[in-house]
Amino acid sequence: MSEDTANIVYLTVAAIGSCTTFAKFVAWQRERSPALRLIAMCSALGVGAFVFATPVVYRGTADLTGRQNLAELLVFLCILGFFAHTHIMSLLWRPSRSSATGRSPLTGPLVVYGLVAGALITGFLAAAGLDDAPHPLDFNITYGRDPGALVMLGAFQLGLGYASVSTALRFRHNALSSQDDPRLRRALQHIAIATWFIAGYVACVGPATVAGATGWRGLDPLHSLGPVSGTIGAIIINWGFSGAAIATWRADRRDYLALAPLWQLTRRADPRITLTEPNPVAQLGLVYVRDWHLITRMADILSGIRSLHPYFGRAAADRVREAAVGAGWSKDDERAAAAAAVLLGAVALAEDGAGRVSGRGVPLPGSELEAAAQRAHLVRMARLLDHPEVLAAAGVDKDGRQVSSS
């Protein structure tokens, strides 16, 4: 690809990776999880690799430091650090049984990565001809005949090949072993696939580098495929790191917005019970959807339900159950519809000042559910508030105003 194309592609991937890095650092600040810290650091190193590999940044680094190809060493070290973190994650996720000597499964990989990093730096410092001009896209085939640069390139290709294949196999094993969480299993599978694409970088660039070192440039087109394969792998691995979290964020935001009608209904009788007002940041769902906005919205709804408890009666729920016969509703939907009808009738009674249904009221359908099931139940209630059968059972119009006695 041309340098102009590389500038666009690499900076785009860096921007995607920066979003992942930011999200993981924010999550780590909340949870202080070692896994989140590893992912955040790993993602940051991946971003660094693409930033320094971007031709405009590559040349800017040369102008700033006076070392024409220093950015190449920084790219290699960032990629090595990225895979060191990824490989460690794969081992910590489901570590192998300790050997007879009790040696940690991390010892071998860490030694390998340390030796590769030392060889990279030594080769770069020993290379004699790296200061004639920056070569952001064809460094390997341009300088492969320099002994120092060849040591650097050989160490990087061997280290990256070891890292990518080992990590791909380990994450594939972890994905096959993870049966409890489908989202996590898919994320691990995506990371395994991504690392195979990055191994493809070695398969393309390695032979072209060897050919260039011997003075034959016939494999130069193969060399140009390496960055394409690595870029595809980087995009997939970002999805692997963030896919499950994004799916959870989307579900949280969806439920936050879906609960809005129920939140509005339960605060009508007494707006003072609510902890929050509608938040534009939460509407966009940018940050803390679950940690604050969704939790407080649910707390507001449950507080409103408790305040309306004296007005709850059985009649609306019974009418919903009669209407549900033959309607094909699931048990969960029938329970939610009955609760919505009871709640609509209670709000209408409270607003009309008609007095309590009984001394203490009856339990709201669904109140017996475990806490873990309450969120889904409330969302179903919110979505059924304007259902014709629910409105008819509650004896209210579409605005929630009483039209007949309950």
GROMACS .gro file of C-alpha atoms in nm:
model
  406
    1MET     CA    1   0.000   0.000   0.000
    2SER     CA    2   0.110   0.361  -0.049
    3GLU     CA    3   0.217   0.581   0.240
    4ASP     CA    4  -0.099   0.792   0.208
    5THR     CA    5  -0.314   0.479   0.232
    6ALA     CA    6  -0.107   0.351   0.522
    7ASN     CA    7  -0.154   0.681   0.707
    8ILE     CA    8  -0.532   0.645   0.685
    9VAL     CA    9  -0.549   0.272   0.760
   10TYR     CA   10  -0.301   0.270   1.047
   11LEU     CA   11  -0.445   0.577   1.219
   12THR     CA   12  -0.796   0.433   1.183
   13VAL     CA   13  -0.689   0.111   1.352
   14ALA     CA   14  -0.509   0.315   1.618
   15ALA     CA   15  -0.828   0.512   1.683
   16ILE     CA   16  -1.028   0.189   1.719
   17GLY     CA   17  -0.766   0.054   1.957
   18SER     CA   18  -0.765   0.379   2.154
   19CYS     CA   19  -1.138   0.338   2.221
   20THR     CA   20  -1.074  -0.014   2.352
   21THR     CA   21  -0.784   0.110   2.564
   22PHE     CA   22  -0.986   0.394   2.713
   23ALA     CA   23  -1.281   0.168   2.790
   24LYS     CA   24  -1.059  -0.090   2.961
   25PHE     CA   25  -0.875   0.171   3.168
   26VAL     CA   26  -1.210   0.317   3.280
   27ALA     CA   27  -1.332  -0.032   3.370
   28TRP     CA   28  -1.006  -0.103   3.553
   29GLN     CA   29  -1.044   0.215   3.757
   30ARG     CA   30  -1.379   0.081   3.878
   31GLU     CA   31  -1.293  -0.285   3.933
   32ARG     CA   32  -0.913  -0.294   3.977
   33SER     CA   33  -0.910  -0.633   3.806
   34PRO     CA   34  -0.567  -0.771   3.703
   35ALA     CA   35  -0.725  -0.904   3.383
   36LEU     CA   36  -0.859  -0.560   3.290
   37ARG     CA   37  -0.521  -0.404   3.360
   38LEU     CA   38  -0.351  -0.657   3.133
   39ILE     CA   39  -0.601  -0.594   2.854
   40ALA     CA   40  -0.566  -0.216   2.892
   41MET     CA   41  -0.185  -0.229   2.879
   42CYS     CA   42  -0.195  -0.477   2.592
   43SER     CA   43  -0.432  -0.257   2.393
   44ALA     CA   44  -0.221   0.054   2.462
   45LEU     CA   45   0.088  -0.122   2.324
   46GLY     CA   46  -0.107  -0.225   2.015
   47VAL     CA   47  -0.210   0.136   1.961
   48GLY     CA   48   0.153   0.242   1.999
   49ALA     CA   49   0.262  -0.006   1.732
   50PHE     CA   50   0.018   0.132   1.475
   51VAL     CA   51   0.090   0.494   1.565
   52PHE     CA   52   0.467   0.458   1.522
   53ALA     CA   53   0.418   0.249   1.205
   54THR     CA   54   0.209   0.528   1.047
   55PRO     CA   55   0.442   0.680   0.784
   56VAL     CA   56   0.377   1.042   0.888
   57VAL     CA   57   0.457   0.957   1.252
   58TYR     CA   58   0.749   0.736   1.147
   59ARG     CA   59   0.908   1.023   0.957
   60GLY     CA   60   0.823   1.270   1.232
   61THR     CA   61   1.003   1.051   1.486
   62ALA     CA   62   1.308   1.050   1.258
   63ASP     CA   63   1.304   1.429   1.231
   64LEU     CA   64   1.258   1.472   1.605
   65THR     CA   65   1.527   1.228   1.722
   66GLY     CA   66   1.773   1.230   1.434
   67ARG     CA   67   1.758   0.847   1.419
   68GLN     CA   68   1.601   0.783   1.083
   69ASN     CA   69   1.449   0.442   1.161
   70LEU     CA   70   1.408   0.455   1.537
   71ALA     CA   71   1.032   0.424   1.489
   72GLU     CA   72   1.086   0.073   1.348
   73LEU     CA   73   1.246  -0.040   1.674
   74LEU     CA   74   0.961   0.120   1.869
   75VAL     CA   75   0.706  -0.061   1.651
   76PHE     CA   76   0.880  -0.393   1.709
   77LEU     CA   77   0.901  -0.339   2.084
   78CYS     CA   78   0.533  -0.239   2.104
   79ILE     CA   79   0.428  -0.548   1.908
   80LEU     CA   80   0.648  -0.768   2.126
   81GLY     CA   81   0.500  -0.611   2.439
   82PHE     CA   82   0.150  -0.654   2.300
   83PHE     CA   83   0.200  -1.024   2.247
   84ALA     CA   84   0.379  -1.072   2.575
   85HIS     CA   85   0.070  -0.936   2.752
   86THR     CA   86  -0.168  -1.137   2.532
   87HIS     CA   87   0.029  -1.458   2.583
   88ILE     CA   88   0.035  -1.402   2.960
   89MET     CA   89  -0.342  -1.349   2.957
   90SER     CA   90  -0.392  -1.676   2.773
   91LEU     CA   91  -0.180  -1.860   3.030
   92LEU     CA   92  -0.336  -1.695   3.334
   93TRP     CA   93  -0.687  -1.757   3.207
   94ARG     CA   94  -0.654  -2.132   3.244
   95PRO     CA   95  -0.296  -2.201   3.339
   96SER     CA   96  -0.138  -2.536   3.275
   97ARG     CA   97  -0.068  -2.764   3.565
   98SER     CA   98   0.259  -2.686   3.733
   99SER     CA   99   0.551  -2.898   3.629
  100ALA     CA  100   0.730  -3.134   3.863
  101THR     CA  101   0.975  -2.858   3.945
  102GLY     CA  102   0.690  -2.626   4.041
  103ARG     CA  103   0.800  -2.371   3.779
  104SER     CA  104   0.542  -2.110   3.682
  105PRO     CA  105   0.399  -2.146   3.327
  106LEU     CA  106   0.492  -1.780   3.275
  107THR     CA  107   0.865  -1.831   3.327
  108GLY     CA  108   0.947  -1.970   2.983
  109PRO     CA  109   0.753  -1.711   2.778
  110LEU     CA  110   0.885  -1.420   2.985
  111VAL     CA  111   1.243  -1.538   2.932
  112VAL     CA  112   1.181  -1.571   2.558
  113TYR     CA  113   1.032  -1.222   2.531
  114GLY     CA  114   1.317  -1.074   2.735
  115LEU     CA  115   1.576  -1.233   2.506
  116VAL     CA  116   1.391  -1.117   2.194
  117ALA     CA  117   1.370  -0.760   2.326
  118GLY     CA  118   1.744  -0.765   2.402
  119ALA     CA  119   1.821  -0.894   2.051
  120LEU     CA  120   1.603  -0.623   1.894
  121ILE     CA  121   1.781  -0.343   2.076
  122THR     CA  122   2.128  -0.495   2.019
  123GLY     CA  123   2.064  -0.546   1.649
  124PHE     CA  124   1.934  -0.191   1.606
  125LEU     CA  125   2.234  -0.039   1.783
  126ALA     CA  126   2.479  -0.259   1.590
  127ALA     CA  127   2.328  -0.188   1.247
  128ALA     CA  128   2.557   0.037   1.048
  129GLY     CA  129   2.333   0.172   0.775
  130LEU     CA  130   1.999   0.252   0.935
  131ASP     CA  131   2.047   0.629   0.931
  132ASP     CA  132   2.052   0.695   0.558
  133ALA     CA  133   1.674   0.738   0.517
  134PRO     CA  134   1.348   0.638   0.691
  135HIS     CA  135   1.168   0.341   0.535
  136PRO     CA  136   0.831   0.312   0.707
  137LEU     CA  137   0.680   0.053   0.471
  138ASP     CA  138   0.975  -0.145   0.333
  139PHE     CA  139   1.229  -0.147   0.617
  140ASN     CA  140   1.259  -0.528   0.614
  141ILE     CA  141   1.349  -0.568   0.248
  142THR     CA  142   1.558  -0.249   0.235
  143TYR     CA  143   1.790  -0.315   0.530
  144GLY     CA  144   1.784  -0.694   0.541
  145ARG     CA  145   2.142  -0.713   0.407
  146ASP     CA  146   2.282  -0.517   0.703
  147PRO     CA  147   2.405  -0.774   0.962
  148GLY     CA  148   2.280  -0.575   1.261
  149ALA     CA  149   1.943  -0.508   1.101
  150LEU     CA  150   1.919  -0.874   1.002
  151VAL     CA  151   1.968  -0.977   1.366
  152MET     CA  152   1.693  -0.733   1.463
  153LEU     CA  153   1.458  -0.857   1.190
  154GLY     CA  154   1.531  -1.223   1.255
  155ALA     CA  155   1.470  -1.185   1.629
  156PHE     CA  156   1.145  -1.002   1.565
  157GLN     CA  157   1.010  -1.253   1.310
  158LEU     CA  158   1.100  -1.553   1.526
  159GLY     CA  159   0.962  -1.387   1.840
  160LEU     CA  160   0.640  -1.282   1.668
  161GLY     CA  161   0.596  -1.627   1.513
  162TYR     CA  162   0.641  -1.794   1.852
  163ALA     CA  163   0.409  -1.545   2.022
  164SER     CA  164   0.129  -1.549   1.766
  165VAL     CA  165   0.113  -1.927   1.721
  166SER     CA  166   0.142  -1.998   2.095
  167THR     CA  167  -0.123  -1.741   2.178
  168ALA     CA  168  -0.360  -1.860   1.904
  169LEU     CA  169  -0.338  -2.222   2.019
  170ARG     CA  170  -0.381  -2.128   2.383
  171PHE     CA  171  -0.684  -1.904   2.328
  172ARG     CA  172  -0.842  -2.169   2.105
  173HIS     CA  173  -0.797  -2.422   2.386
  174ASN     CA  174  -0.941  -2.176   2.637
  175ALA     CA  175  -1.242  -2.109   2.412
  176LEU     CA  176  -1.314  -2.481   2.380
  177SER     CA  177  -1.285  -2.520   2.757
  178SER     CA  178  -1.514  -2.226   2.836
  179GLN     CA  179  -1.870  -2.358   2.839
  180ASP     CA  180  -2.036  -2.126   3.092
  181ASP     CA  181  -2.041  -1.791   2.912
  182PRO     CA  182  -2.115  -1.788   2.535
  183ARG     CA  183  -2.005  -1.424   2.502
  184LEU     CA  184  -1.671  -1.498   2.663
  185ARG     CA  185  -1.625  -1.807   2.447
  186ARG     CA  186  -1.685  -1.604   2.132
  187ALA     CA  187  -1.441  -1.336   2.250
  188LEU     CA  188  -1.170  -1.597   2.304
  189GLN     CA  189  -1.239  -1.745   1.961
  190HIS     CA  190  -1.205  -1.401   1.802
  191ILE     CA  191  -0.869  -1.344   1.972
  192ALA     CA  192  -0.747  -1.686   1.851
  193ILE     CA  193  -0.853  -1.607   1.493
  194ALA     CA  194  -0.691  -1.263   1.513
  195THR     CA  195  -0.356  -1.405   1.622
  196TRP     CA  196  -0.360  -1.643   1.326
  197PHE     CA  197  -0.391  -1.341   1.099
  198ILE     CA  198  -0.095  -1.183   1.276
  199ALA     CA  199   0.096  -1.508   1.229
  200GLY     CA  200   0.016  -1.453   0.861
  201TYR     CA  201   0.227  -1.137   0.883
  202VAL     CA  202   0.527  -1.354   0.970
  203ALA     CA  203   0.444  -1.600   0.691
  204CYS     CA  204   0.444  -1.315   0.439
  205VAL     CA  205   0.720  -1.088   0.564
  206GLY     CA  206   0.965  -1.355   0.684
  207PRO     CA  207   1.038  -1.512   0.344
  208ALA     CA  208   1.048  -1.168   0.177
  209THR     CA  209   1.301  -1.052   0.436
  210VAL     CA  210   1.524  -1.354   0.375
  211ALA     CA  211   1.496  -1.304  -0.001
  212GLY     CA  212   1.585  -0.935   0.036
  213ALA     CA  213   1.887  -1.026   0.251
  214THR     CA  214   2.020  -1.239  -0.034
  215GLY     CA  215   1.964  -0.958  -0.283
  216TRP     CA  216   1.658  -1.107  -0.455
  217ARG     CA  217   1.351  -0.883  -0.461
  218GLY     CA  218   1.113  -1.130  -0.624
  219LEU     CA  219   0.911  -1.169  -0.301
  220ASP     CA  220   0.850  -0.797  -0.252
  221PRO     CA  221   0.476  -0.832  -0.338
  222LEU     CA  222   0.447  -1.098  -0.066
  223HIS     CA  223   0.603  -0.852   0.179
  224SER     CA  224   0.325  -0.601   0.109
  225LEU     CA  225   0.063  -0.856   0.216
  226GLY     CA  226   0.210  -0.884   0.564
  227PRO     CA  227   0.084  -0.548   0.697
  228VAL     CA  228  -0.262  -0.622   0.548
  229SER     CA  229  -0.283  -0.952   0.735
  230GLY     CA  230  -0.156  -0.789   1.056
  231THR     CA  231  -0.407  -0.504   1.025
  232ILE     CA  232  -0.698  -0.747   0.982
  233GLY     CA  233  -0.576  -0.934   1.288
  234ALA     CA  234  -0.555  -0.613   1.490
  235ILE     CA  235  -0.914  -0.520   1.405
  236ILE     CA  236  -1.041  -0.866   1.499
  237ILE     CA  237  -0.843  -0.873   1.824
  238ASN     CA  238  -0.992  -0.538   1.925
  239TRP     CA  239  -1.335  -0.691   1.878
  240GLY     CA  240  -1.224  -0.990   2.081
  241PHE     CA  241  -1.116  -0.762   2.364
  242SER     CA  242  -1.428  -0.548   2.350
  243GLY     CA  243  -1.705  -0.749   2.186
  244ALA     CA  244  -1.851  -0.898   2.505
  245ALA     CA  245  -1.826  -0.563   2.686
  246ILE     CA  246  -1.993  -0.380   2.396
  247ALA     CA  247  -2.275  -0.635   2.387
  248THR     CA  248  -2.328  -0.587   2.761
  249TRP     CA  249  -2.318  -0.207   2.724
  250ARG     CA  250  -2.576  -0.220   2.444
  251ALA     CA  251  -2.805  -0.440   2.654
  252ASP     CA  252  -2.770  -0.205   2.953
  253ARG     CA  253  -2.846   0.103   2.744
  254ARG     CA  254  -3.139  -0.072   2.573
  255ASP     CA  255  -3.292  -0.167   2.907
  256TYR     CA  256  -3.228   0.180   3.054
  257LEU     CA  257  -3.423   0.338   2.769
  258ALA     CA  258  -3.693   0.068   2.772
  259LEU     CA  259  -3.759   0.134   3.143
  260ALA     CA  260  -3.836   0.504   3.082
  261PRO     CA  261  -4.219   0.462   3.055
  262LEU     CA  262  -4.229   0.256   3.374
  263TRP     CA  263  -4.007   0.510   3.551
  264GLN     CA  264  -4.238   0.793   3.443
  265LEU     CA  265  -4.546   0.599   3.556
  266THR     CA  266  -4.420   0.508   3.903
  267ARG     CA  267  -4.318   0.865   3.983
  268ARG     CA  268  -4.647   1.023   3.873
  269ALA     CA  269  -4.816   0.981   4.209
  270ASP     CA  270  -4.518   1.126   4.399
  271PRO     CA  271  -4.222   1.262   4.196
  272ARG     CA  272  -4.022   1.312   4.516
  273ILE     CA  273  -3.943   0.941   4.542
  274THR     CA  274  -3.698   0.945   4.252
  275LEU     CA  275  -3.323   0.963   4.296
  276THR     CA  276  -3.248   1.100   3.951
  277GLU     CA  277  -3.383   1.296   3.659
  278PRO     CA  278  -3.344   1.191   3.293
  279ASN     CA  279  -2.977   1.223   3.207
  280PRO     CA  280  -2.862   1.313   2.853
  281VAL     CA  281  -2.534   1.130   2.907
  282ALA     CA  282  -2.724   0.814   3.001
  283GLN     CA  283  -2.953   0.862   2.700
  284LEU     CA  284  -2.643   0.844   2.483
  285GLY     CA  285  -2.519   0.558   2.699
  286LEU     CA  286  -2.158   0.671   2.692
  287VAL     CA  287  -2.042   0.589   3.045
  288TYR     CA  288  -2.153   0.416   3.362
  289VAL     CA  289  -2.482   0.290   3.217
  290ARG     CA  290  -2.500  -0.009   3.449
  291ASP     CA  291  -2.295   0.125   3.739
  292TRP     CA  292  -2.514   0.428   3.798
  293HIS     CA  293  -2.791   0.519   3.556
  294LEU     CA  294  -2.955   0.178   3.513
  295ILE     CA  295  -2.926   0.090   3.882
  296THR     CA  296  -3.073   0.419   4.000
  297ARG     CA  297  -3.355   0.400   3.745
  298MET     CA  298  -3.447   0.055   3.874
  299ALA     CA  299  -3.422   0.179   4.233
  300ASP     CA  300  -3.657   0.468   4.149
  301ILE     CA  301  -3.908   0.227   3.993
  302LEU     CA  302  -3.900  -0.012   4.289
  303SER     CA  303  -3.941   0.280   4.531
  304GLY     CA  304  -4.245   0.398   4.335
  305ILE     CA  305  -4.392   0.049   4.336
  306ARG     CA  306  -4.352   0.026   4.714
  307SER     CA  307  -4.522   0.363   4.761
  308LEU     CA  308  -4.820   0.244   4.554
  309HIS     CA  309  -4.855  -0.090   4.733
  310PRO     CA  310  -5.170   0.010   4.932
  311TYR     CA  311  -5.354   0.064   4.600
  312PHE     CA  312  -5.281  -0.278   4.452
  313GLY     CA  313  -5.584  -0.501   4.388
  314ARG     CA  314  -5.639  -0.843   4.236
  315ALA     CA  315  -5.905  -0.756   3.979
  316ALA     CA  316  -5.673  -0.616   3.710
  317ALA     CA  317  -5.437  -0.912   3.737
  318ASP     CA  318  -5.725  -1.158   3.712
  319ARG     CA  319  -5.856  -0.986   3.398
  320VAL     CA  320  -5.513  -1.007   3.235
  321ARG     CA  321  -5.489  -1.378   3.313
  322GLU     CA  322  -5.832  -1.434   3.159
  323ALA     CA  323  -5.731  -1.244   2.848
  324ALA     CA  324  -5.404  -1.436   2.827
  325VAL     CA  325  -5.585  -1.771   2.787
  326GLY     CA  326  -5.533  -1.876   2.427
  327ALA     CA  327  -5.332  -1.560   2.347
  328GLY     CA  328  -5.002  -1.746   2.335
  329TRP     CA  329  -4.829  -1.535   2.597
  330SER     CA  330  -4.537  -1.685   2.782
  331LYS     CA  331  -4.556  -1.722   3.158
  332ASP     CA  332  -4.310  -1.434   3.196
  333ASP     CA  333  -4.510  -1.206   2.967
  334GLU     CA  334  -4.836  -1.294   3.145
  335ARG     CA  335  -4.680  -1.214   3.483
  336ALA     CA  336  -4.539  -0.884   3.353
  337ALA     CA  337  -4.871  -0.788   3.190
  338ALA     CA  338  -5.059  -0.859   3.513
  339ALA     CA  339  -4.811  -0.648   3.711
  340ALA     CA  340  -4.837  -0.365   3.457
  341ALA     CA  341  -5.218  -0.368   3.476
  342VAL     CA  342  -5.216  -0.364   3.857
  343LEU     CA  343  -4.965  -0.079   3.858
  344LEU     CA  344  -5.159   0.128   3.603
  345GLY     CA  345  -5.477   0.088   3.807
  346ALA     CA  346  -5.296   0.178   4.129
  347VAL     CA  347  -5.152   0.499   3.980
  348ALA     CA  348  -5.499   0.597   3.853
  349LEU     CA  349  -5.650   0.537   4.197
  350ALA     CA  350  -5.377   0.731   4.373
  351GLU     CA  351  -5.415   1.027   4.138
  352ASP     CA  352  -5.793   1.030   4.167
  353GLY     CA  353  -5.774   1.018   4.545
  354ALA     CA  354  -6.012   0.723   4.548
  355GLY     CA  355  -5.855   0.570   4.852
  356ARG     CA  356  -5.675   0.246   4.910
  357VAL     CA  357  -5.797  -0.083   4.775
  358SER     CA  358  -5.747  -0.257   5.107
  359GLY     CA  359  -5.559  -0.210   5.428
  360ARG     CA  360  -5.221  -0.312   5.292
  361GLY     CA  361  -5.274  -0.402   4.928
  362VAL     CA  362  -5.192  -0.733   4.760
  363PRO     CA  363  -4.848  -0.839   4.633
  364LEU     CA  364  -4.763  -0.717   4.285
  365PRO     CA  365  -4.723  -1.007   4.039
  366GLY     CA  366  -4.351  -1.074   4.002
  367SER     CA  367  -4.257  -0.951   4.348
  368GLU     CA  368  -4.167  -1.310   4.435
  369LEU     CA  369  -3.892  -1.321   4.172
  370GLU     CA  370  -3.526  -1.338   4.265
  371ALA     CA  371  -3.331  -1.013   4.242
  372ALA     CA  372  -3.142  -1.140   3.936
  373ALA     CA  373  -3.472  -1.178   3.745
  374GLN     CA  374  -3.619  -0.843   3.845
  375ARG     CA  375  -3.451  -0.642   3.571
  376ALA     CA  376  -3.596  -0.853   3.289
  377HIS     CA  377  -3.936  -0.849   3.460
  378LEU     CA  378  -3.939  -0.469   3.489
  379VAL     CA  379  -3.838  -0.433   3.123
  380ARG     CA  380  -4.126  -0.660   3.019
  381MET     CA  381  -4.362  -0.453   3.233
  382ALA     CA  382  -4.243  -0.131   3.069
  383ARG     CA  383  -4.296  -0.272   2.720
  384LEU     CA  384  -4.649  -0.392   2.800
  385LEU     CA  385  -4.778  -0.071   2.959
  386ASP     CA  386  -4.954   0.039   2.639
  387HIS     CA  387  -5.080  -0.305   2.536
  388PRO     CA  388  -5.458  -0.288   2.470
  389GLU     CA  389  -5.534  -0.590   2.691
  390VAL     CA  390  -5.332  -0.441   2.976
  391LEU     CA  391  -5.502  -0.103   2.949
  392ALA     CA  392  -5.844  -0.268   2.937
  393ALA     CA  393  -5.766  -0.486   3.240
  394ALA     CA  394  -5.644  -0.182   3.434
  395GLY     CA  395  -5.951   0.022   3.337
  396VAL     CA  396  -5.747   0.316   3.210
  397ASP     CA  397  -5.704   0.495   2.880
  398LYS     CA  398  -5.380   0.527   2.684
  399ASP     CA  399  -5.281   0.823   2.904
  400GLY     CA  400  -5.324   0.613   3.217
  401ARG     CA  401  -5.640   0.791   3.333
  402GLN     CA  402  -5.914   0.586   3.495
  403VAL     CA  403  -6.214   0.519   3.276
  404SER     CA  404  -6.389   0.258   3.488
  405SER     CA  405  -6.367   0.133   3.842
  406SER     CA  406  -6.114  -0.142   3.903
   0.00000   0.00000   0.00000
